[in-house]
PDB file of C-alpha atoms in Angstrom:
ATOM      1  CA  ASN A 270      -0.036  -0.096   0.085  1.00  0.00           C
ATOM      2  CA  SER A 271       1.803   3.092  -1.337  1.00  0.00           C
ATOM      3  CA  LYS A 272      -0.473   5.442   0.841  1.00  0.00           C
ATOM      4  CA  ASP A 273       0.803   4.254   4.352  1.00  0.00           C
ATOM      5  CA  SER A 274       4.061   2.336   3.131  1.00  0.00           C
ATOM      6  CA  SER A 275       2.740  -0.962   4.106  1.00  0.00           C
ATOM      7  CA  TYR A 276       2.538  -4.304   2.551  1.00  0.00           C
ATOM      8  CA  HIS A 277      -0.208  -6.936   3.001  1.00  0.00           C
ATOM      9  CA  VAL A 278       0.297 -10.693   2.458  1.00  0.00           C
ATOM     10  CA  SER A 279      -2.621 -13.054   2.780  1.00  0.00           C
ATOM     11  CA  ILE A 280      -2.517 -16.802   2.352  1.00  0.00           C
ATOM     12  CA  THR A 281      -5.780 -18.504   3.036  1.00  0.00           C
ATOM     13  CA  LYS A 282      -5.569 -21.994   1.589  1.00  0.00           C
ATOM     14  CA  LEU A 283      -1.909 -23.628   1.377  1.00  0.00           C
ATOM     15  CA  LYS A 284      -2.914 -26.170  -0.899  1.00  0.00           C
ATOM     16  CA  ASP A 285      -3.762 -23.522  -3.566  1.00  0.00           C
ATOM     17  CA  LEU A 286      -0.134 -22.524  -3.589  1.00  0.00           C
ATOM     18  CA  ASN A 287       0.734 -25.870  -4.992  1.00  0.00           C
ATOM     19  CA  ILE A 288       4.288 -25.898  -3.329  1.00  0.00           C
ATOM     20  CA  PHE A 289       5.736 -27.671  -0.446  1.00  0.00           C
ATOM     21  CA  ALA A 290       3.174 -30.430  -0.942  1.00  0.00           C
ATOM     22  CA  GLY A 291       3.494 -33.997  -0.753  1.00  0.00           C
ATOM     23  CA  ASN A 292       1.465 -37.163  -0.788  1.00  0.00           C
ATOM     24  CA  SER A 293       2.142 -40.272   1.622  1.00  0.00           C
ATOM     25  CA  ASN A 294      -0.293 -43.102   1.540  1.00  0.00           C
ATOM     26  CA  ASN A 295      -2.812 -41.140  -0.235  1.00  0.00           C
ATOM     27  CA  ILE A 296      -2.757 -38.606   2.405  1.00  0.00           C
ATOM     28  CA  MET A 297      -2.150 -34.884   1.266  1.00  0.00           C
ATOM     29  CA  TYR A 298      -0.038 -32.670   3.418  1.00  0.00           C
ATOM     30  CA  ASN A 299       1.322 -29.238   3.077  1.00  0.00           C
ATOM     31  CA  THR A 300       4.117 -27.417   4.597  1.00  0.00           C
ATOM     32  CA  MET A 301       5.370 -23.833   4.442  1.00  0.00           C
ATOM     33  CA  ASP A 302       8.636 -22.273   5.751  1.00  0.00           C
ATOM     34  CA  PHE A 303       9.000 -18.492   5.228  1.00  0.00           C
ATOM     35  CA  SER A 304      10.802 -15.614   6.701  1.00  0.00           C
ATOM     36  CA  LEU A 305       9.970 -12.061   7.574  1.00  0.00           C
ATOM     37  CA  PRO A 306      11.924  -8.890   7.364  1.00  0.00           C
ATOM     38  CA  THR A 307      13.256  -7.648  10.876  1.00  0.00           C
ATOM     39  CA  ALA A 308      13.705  -3.900   9.853  1.00  0.00           C
ATOM     40  CA  LEU A 309      10.112  -3.152   9.317  1.00  0.00           C
ATOM     41  CA  PRO A 310       7.211  -2.963  11.836  1.00  0.00           C
ATOM     42  CA  THR A 311       5.118  -6.055  11.386  1.00  0.00           C
ATOM     43  CA  SER A 312       1.435  -6.833  12.345  1.00  0.00           C
ATOM     44  CA  LEU A 313       0.691 -10.551  12.103  1.00  0.00           C
ATOM     45  CA  ASP A 314      -2.597 -12.020  11.940  1.00  0.00           C
ATOM     46  CA  MET A 315      -2.388 -15.794  11.896  1.00  0.00           C
ATOM     47  CA  GLU A 316      -5.053 -18.785  12.001  1.00  0.00           C
ATOM     48  CA  PHE A 317      -4.315 -22.220  12.107  1.00  0.00           C
ATOM     49  CA  GLY A 318      -7.252 -24.926  11.806  1.00  0.00           C
ATOM     50  CA  PHE A 319      -5.662 -28.325  11.936  1.00  0.00           C
ATOM     51  CA  GLY A 320      -1.972 -29.299  12.128  1.00  0.00           C
ATOM     52  CA  SER A 321       1.118 -27.685  13.663  1.00  0.00           C
ATOM     53  CA  ALA A 322       3.153 -24.593  13.639  1.00  0.00           C
ATOM     54  CA  GLU A 323       6.578 -23.445  14.789  1.00  0.00           C
ATOM     55  CA  ILE A 324       6.994 -19.810  14.975  1.00  0.00           C
ATOM     56  CA  ASP A 325      10.017 -17.771  15.941  1.00  0.00           C
ATOM     57  CA  LEU A 326       9.291 -13.965  16.382  1.00  0.00           C
ATOM     58  CA  SER A 327      12.958 -13.334  17.631  1.00  0.00           C
ATOM     59  CA  GLY A 328      14.228 -10.049  16.161  1.00  0.00           C
ATOM     60  CA  LEU A 329      11.048  -9.061  14.725  1.00  0.00           C
ATOM     61  CA  ARG A 330       9.344  -5.554  15.037  1.00  0.00           C
ATOM     62  CA  ILE A 331       5.898  -6.806  16.341  1.00  0.00           C
ATOM     63  CA  GLU A 332       3.429  -3.916  16.046  1.00  0.00           C
ATOM     64  CA  SER A 333       0.445  -6.219  16.869  1.00  0.00           C
ATOM     65  CA  LEU A 334      -0.202  -9.903  16.847  1.00  0.00           C
ATOM     66  CA  ARG A 335      -3.427 -11.942  16.358  1.00  0.00           C
ATOM     67  CA  LEU A 336      -3.272 -15.716  16.556  1.00  0.00           C
ATOM     68  CA  LYS A 337      -6.165 -18.213  16.447  1.00  0.00           C
ATOM     69  CA  CYS A 338      -5.608 -21.790  16.880  1.00  0.00           C
ATOM     70  CA  GLY A 339      -8.463 -24.542  16.318  1.00  0.00           C
ATOM     71  CA  MET A 340      -7.025 -27.858  16.615  1.00  0.00           C
ATOM     72  CA  SER A 341      -3.486 -27.093  15.933  1.00  0.00           C
ATOM     73  CA  ASP A 342      -0.248 -27.550  18.054  1.00  0.00           C
ATOM     74  CA  VAL A 343       1.730 -24.194  18.184  1.00  0.00           C
ATOM     75  CA  ASN A 344       4.850 -23.410  19.554  1.00  0.00           C
ATOM     76  CA  ILE A 345       5.956 -19.675  19.615  1.00  0.00           C
ATOM     77  CA  VAL A 346       9.344 -18.357  20.892  1.00  0.00           C
ATOM     78  CA  SER A 347      10.662 -14.846  21.222  1.00  0.00           C
ATOM     79  CA  TYR A 348      14.397 -14.719  22.477  1.00  0.00           C
ATOM     80  CA  ASP A 349      14.988 -11.199  21.629  1.00  0.00           C
ATOM     81  CA  ARG A 350      13.428  -8.043  22.873  1.00  0.00           C
ATOM     82  CA  ASN A 351      11.141  -6.358  20.426  1.00  0.00           C
ATOM     83  CA  PRO A 352      12.631  -3.138  19.389  1.00  0.00           C
ATOM     84  CA  ILE A 353       9.402  -1.416  19.427  1.00  0.00           C
ATOM     85  CA  GLU A 354       6.371  -1.508  21.700  1.00  0.00           C
ATOM     86  CA  CYS A 355       3.443  -3.913  20.683  1.00  0.00           C
ATOM     87  CA  LYS A 356       0.068  -2.303  20.878  1.00  0.00           C
ATOM     88  CA  LYS A 357      -1.971  -5.487  21.265  1.00  0.00           C
ATOM     89  CA  VAL A 358      -1.587  -9.253  21.261  1.00  0.00           C
ATOM     90  CA  LYS A 359      -4.633 -11.442  20.954  1.00  0.00           C
ATOM     91  CA  LEU A 360      -4.355 -15.273  21.511  1.00  0.00           C
ATOM     92  CA  GLU A 361      -7.261 -17.822  20.975  1.00  0.00           C
ATOM     93  CA  SER A 362      -6.616 -21.648  21.753  1.00  0.00           C
ATOM     94  CA  GLY A 363      -9.262 -24.012  20.932  1.00  0.00           C
ATOM     95  CA  LEU A 364      -8.598 -27.650  21.110  1.00  0.00           C
ATOM     96  CA  GLY A 365      -5.062 -27.725  20.537  1.00  0.00           C
ATOM     97  CA  ASP A 366      -2.050 -27.135  22.534  1.00  0.00           C
ATOM     98  CA  LEU A 367      -0.325 -23.631  22.568  1.00  0.00           C
ATOM     99  CA  SER A 368       3.153 -22.999  24.046  1.00  0.00           C
ATOM    100  CA  ILE A 369       4.664 -19.494  24.266  1.00  0.00           C
ATOM    101  CA  VAL A 370       8.519 -18.816  25.649  1.00  0.00           C
ATOM    102  CA  GLY A 371       9.458 -15.166  26.026  1.00  0.00           C
ATOM    103  CA  LEU A 372       6.188 -13.540  25.562  1.00  0.00           C
ATOM    104  CA  GLY A 373       7.460 -10.489  27.715  1.00  0.00           C
ATOM    105  CA  ASN A 374       9.879  -9.950  24.813  1.00  0.00           C
ATOM    106  CA  ILE A 375       7.221  -8.901  22.716  1.00  0.00           C
ATOM    107  CA  ARG A 376       6.501  -5.849  24.840  1.00  0.00           C
ATOM    108  CA  ALA A 377       2.805  -5.757  24.515  1.00  0.00           C
ATOM    109  CA  GLN A 378       0.623  -3.073  26.045  1.00  0.00           C
ATOM    110  CA  ILE A 379      -2.404  -5.214  26.088  1.00  0.00           C
ATOM    111  CA  ILE A 380      -2.595  -8.885  25.813  1.00  0.00           C
ATOM    112  CA  GLN A 381      -5.842 -11.189  25.701  1.00  0.00           C
ATOM    113  CA  LEU A 382      -5.592 -14.935  26.070  1.00  0.00           C
ATOM    114  CA  GLU A 383      -8.615 -17.345  25.589  1.00  0.00           C
ATOM    115  CA  VAL A 384      -8.159 -21.206  26.110  1.00  0.00           C
ATOM    116  CA  GLY A 385     -11.118 -23.247  25.163  1.00  0.00           C
ATOM    117  CA  LEU A 386     -10.728 -27.078  25.722  1.00  0.00           C
ATOM    118  CA  GLY A 387      -7.017 -27.340  25.066  1.00  0.00           C
ATOM    119  CA  SER A 388      -4.032 -26.471  27.107  1.00  0.00           C
ATOM    120  CA  ALA A 389      -1.581 -23.544  27.033  1.00  0.00           C
ATOM    121  CA  ASN A 390       1.876 -23.067  28.624  1.00  0.00           C
ATOM    122  CA  ILE A 391       2.789 -19.520  28.603  1.00  0.00           C
ATOM    123  CA  ASP A 392       6.198 -18.019  29.831  1.00  0.00           C
ATOM    124  CA  PHE A 393       5.645 -14.310  30.212  1.00  0.00           C
ATOM    125  CA  ARG A 394       9.272 -13.468  31.072  1.00  0.00           C
ATOM    126  CA  GLY A 395      11.186 -11.069  28.871  1.00  0.00           C
ATOM    127  CA  ASN A 396      13.922  -8.420  28.691  1.00  0.00           C
ATOM    128  CA  ARG A 397      13.004  -4.753  29.718  1.00  0.00           C
ATOM    129  CA  MET A 398       9.270  -5.246  29.629  1.00  0.00           C
ATOM    130  CA  VAL A 399       6.474  -2.688  29.553  1.00  0.00           C
ATOM    131  CA  ASP A 400       3.230  -2.005  31.452  1.00  0.00           C
ATOM    132  CA  THR A 401       0.678  -4.387  30.560  1.00  0.00           C
ATOM    133  CA  ASP A 402      -3.027  -5.216  30.921  1.00  0.00           C
ATOM    134  CA  PHE A 403      -3.305  -8.978  30.653  1.00  0.00           C
ATOM    135  CA  SER A 404      -6.829 -10.503  30.407  1.00  0.00           C
ATOM    136  CA  ILE A 405      -7.070 -14.422  30.512  1.00  0.00           C
ATOM    137  CA  GLU A 406     -10.347 -16.530  29.846  1.00  0.00           C
ATOM    138  CA  VAL A 407     -10.038 -20.115  30.425  1.00  0.00           C
ATOM    139  CA  GLY A 408     -13.239 -22.300  29.670  1.00  0.00           C
ATOM    140  CA  LEU A 409     -12.501 -26.069  30.286  1.00  0.00           C
ATOM    141  CA  GLY A 410      -8.902 -26.083  29.309  1.00  0.00           C
ATOM    142  CA  ASP A 411      -5.604 -26.103  31.285  1.00  0.00           C
ATOM    143  CA  LEU A 412      -3.211 -23.162  31.621  1.00  0.00           C
ATOM    144  CA  ASP A 413       0.267 -22.968  33.100  1.00  0.00           C
ATOM    145  CA  LEU A 414       1.464 -19.269  33.274  1.00  0.00           C
ATOM    146  CA  ILE A 415       4.799 -18.155  34.269  1.00  0.00           C
ATOM    147  CA  LEU A 416       5.247 -14.389  35.385  1.00  0.00           C
ATOM    148  CA  PRO A 417       8.387 -12.473  35.591  1.00  0.00           C
ATOM    149  CA  GLU A 418       9.599 -11.776  39.105  1.00  0.00           C
ATOM    150  CA  ARG A 419      11.034  -8.226  38.233  1.00  0.00           C
ATOM    151  CA  THR A 420       7.877  -6.718  37.767  1.00  0.00           C
ATOM    152  CA  ASN A 421       4.921  -5.175  39.808  1.00  0.00           C
ATOM    153  CA  ILE A 422       2.027  -7.538  39.713  1.00  0.00           C
ATOM    154  CA  LYS A 423      -1.665  -6.980  40.471  1.00  0.00           C
ATOM    155  CA  MET A 424      -4.125 -10.050  39.716  1.00  0.00           C
ATOM    156  CA  VAL A 425      -7.777 -10.287  40.229  1.00  0.00           C
ATOM    157  CA  VAL A 426      -9.399 -13.877  39.654  1.00  0.00           C
ATOM    158  CA  ASN A 427     -12.820 -14.740  38.799  1.00  0.00           C
ATOM    159  CA  ASP A 428     -13.438 -18.387  39.224  1.00  0.00           C
ATOM    160  CA  THR A 429     -15.950 -21.006  40.153  1.00  0.00           C
ATOM    161  CA  PHE A 430     -16.221 -23.937  42.595  1.00  0.00           C
ATOM    162  CA  LEU A 431     -15.757 -26.381  39.609  1.00  0.00           C
ATOM    163  CA  SER A 432     -12.572 -24.768  38.529  1.00  0.00           C
ATOM    164  CA  SER A 433      -8.910 -24.887  40.053  1.00  0.00           C
ATOM    165  CA  VAL A 434      -6.888 -21.951  40.210  1.00  0.00           C
ATOM    166  CA  SER A 435      -3.402 -22.378  42.137  1.00  0.00           C
ATOM    167  CA  VAL A 436      -1.106 -19.237  42.719  1.00  0.00           C
ATOM    168  CA  TYR A 437       2.712 -19.536  43.598  1.00  0.00           C
ATOM    169  CA  GLY A 438       4.743 -16.320  44.281  1.00  0.00           C
ATOM    170  CA  LEU A 439       2.227 -13.690  44.980  1.00  0.00           C
ATOM    171  CA  ILE A 440       0.362 -12.686  48.264  1.00  0.00           C
ATOM    172  CA  GLU A 441      -3.460 -12.311  48.905  1.00  0.00           C
ATOM    173  CA  ALA A 442      -4.499  -8.704  49.064  1.00  0.00           C
ATOM    174  CA  GLY A 443      -7.994  -9.308  49.367  1.00  0.00           C
ATOM    175  CA  GLU A 444     -10.889 -11.589  48.124  1.00  0.00           C
ATOM    176  CA  ASN A 445      -9.695 -13.117  44.835  1.00  0.00           C
ATOM    177  CA  GLU A 446      -6.717 -10.547  44.737  1.00  0.00           C
ATOM    178  CA  TRP A 447      -3.311 -10.975  44.581  1.00  0.00           C
ATOM    179  CA  VAL A 448      -0.139  -8.711  44.519  1.00  0.00           C
ATOM    180  CA  SER A 449       3.741  -8.974  44.442  1.00  0.00           C
ATOM    181  CA  PRO A 450       5.053  -9.446  47.918  1.00  0.00           C
ATOM    182  CA  ASN A 451       7.645  -6.614  47.396  1.00  0.00           C
ATOM    183  CA  TRP A 452       6.248  -3.640  45.357  1.00  0.00           C
ATOM    184  CA  ARG A 453       9.059  -1.818  43.795  1.00  0.00           C
ATOM    185  CA  PRO A 454       8.766   1.643  42.267  1.00  0.00           C
ATOM    186  CA  GLY A 455       9.906   1.966  38.717  1.00  0.00           C
ATOM    187  CA  LEU A 456       9.336  -1.565  37.768  1.00  0.00           C
ATOM    188  CA  PRO A 457       6.804  -2.591  34.905  1.00  0.00           C
ATOM    189  CA  ILE A 458       3.304  -3.087  36.135  1.00  0.00           C
ATOM    190  CA  ILE A 459       1.301  -6.165  35.011  1.00  0.00           C
ATOM    191  CA  ASN A 460      -2.529  -5.833  35.627  1.00  0.00           C
ATOM    192  CA  LEU A 461      -3.764  -9.418  35.308  1.00  0.00           C
ATOM    193  CA  ASP A 462      -7.353 -10.325  35.018  1.00  0.00           C
ATOM    194  CA  VAL A 463      -8.183 -14.152  35.280  1.00  0.00           C
ATOM    195  CA  SER A 464     -11.521 -15.740  34.573  1.00  0.00           C
ATOM    196  CA  VAL A 465     -11.909 -19.464  34.839  1.00  0.00           C
ATOM    197  CA  GLY A 466     -15.028 -21.751  34.089  1.00  0.00           C
ATOM    198  CA  LEU A 467     -14.510 -25.339  34.527  1.00  0.00           C
ATOM    199  CA  GLY A 468     -10.902 -25.289  33.886  1.00  0.00           C
ATOM    200  CA  SER A 469      -7.480 -25.510  35.562  1.00  0.00           C
ATOM    201  CA  VAL A 470      -5.086 -22.686  36.077  1.00  0.00           C
ATOM    202  CA  ASP A 471      -1.645 -22.570  37.617  1.00  0.00           C
ATOM    203  CA  ILE A 472       0.328 -19.375  38.041  1.00  0.00           C
ATOM    204  CA  PHE A 473       4.044 -19.020  38.954  1.00  0.00           C
ATOM    205  CA  VAL A 474       6.447 -16.185  39.651  1.00  0.00           C
ATOM    206  CA  LYS A 475       9.983 -16.787  38.641  1.00  0.00           C
ATOM    207  CA  ASP A 476      13.251 -14.867  37.851  1.00  0.00           C
TER     208      ASP A 476
END
């Protein structure tokens, strides 16, 4: 787009590309391997129905990220700090498994995570993080969440008698409220809102 100096790429059906395709025992499968430029701000909107994906966001300038996983198993890593602040990250996991390492390196101002019937393992630690509003909804699935110790955390949990929520490394500050045991001025603030239906959530604070 010459008006805003942006470029949009859309891939809706991988089989239509007629590349990286193979046939084994009369079962058609498709694979794709591609790279993105690291010098340009990038907005990613990805949706996976069935299959698996390995995504490395290290070194990218992530402006926004949306990921929707149906029955897919998706692994995401981000080992390097995002050079720019990310406006929003939205993650939706259905029946598959979602694993993220280095989510804090994306430096998102807003994060929304939805876990349906599947499971999610999220490591939110990162380098030079920013203030983040982090909302989580878990239906019937399971979530393991690691929060960074060198931040100030305020968390509110809305659960039911049929759900399971375990919190390690935070102290209770009221009914369904938890905070960091040592609030330190100058550190990034994480405002965490967790809602759990019939699922299970384990939250850990680690260095």
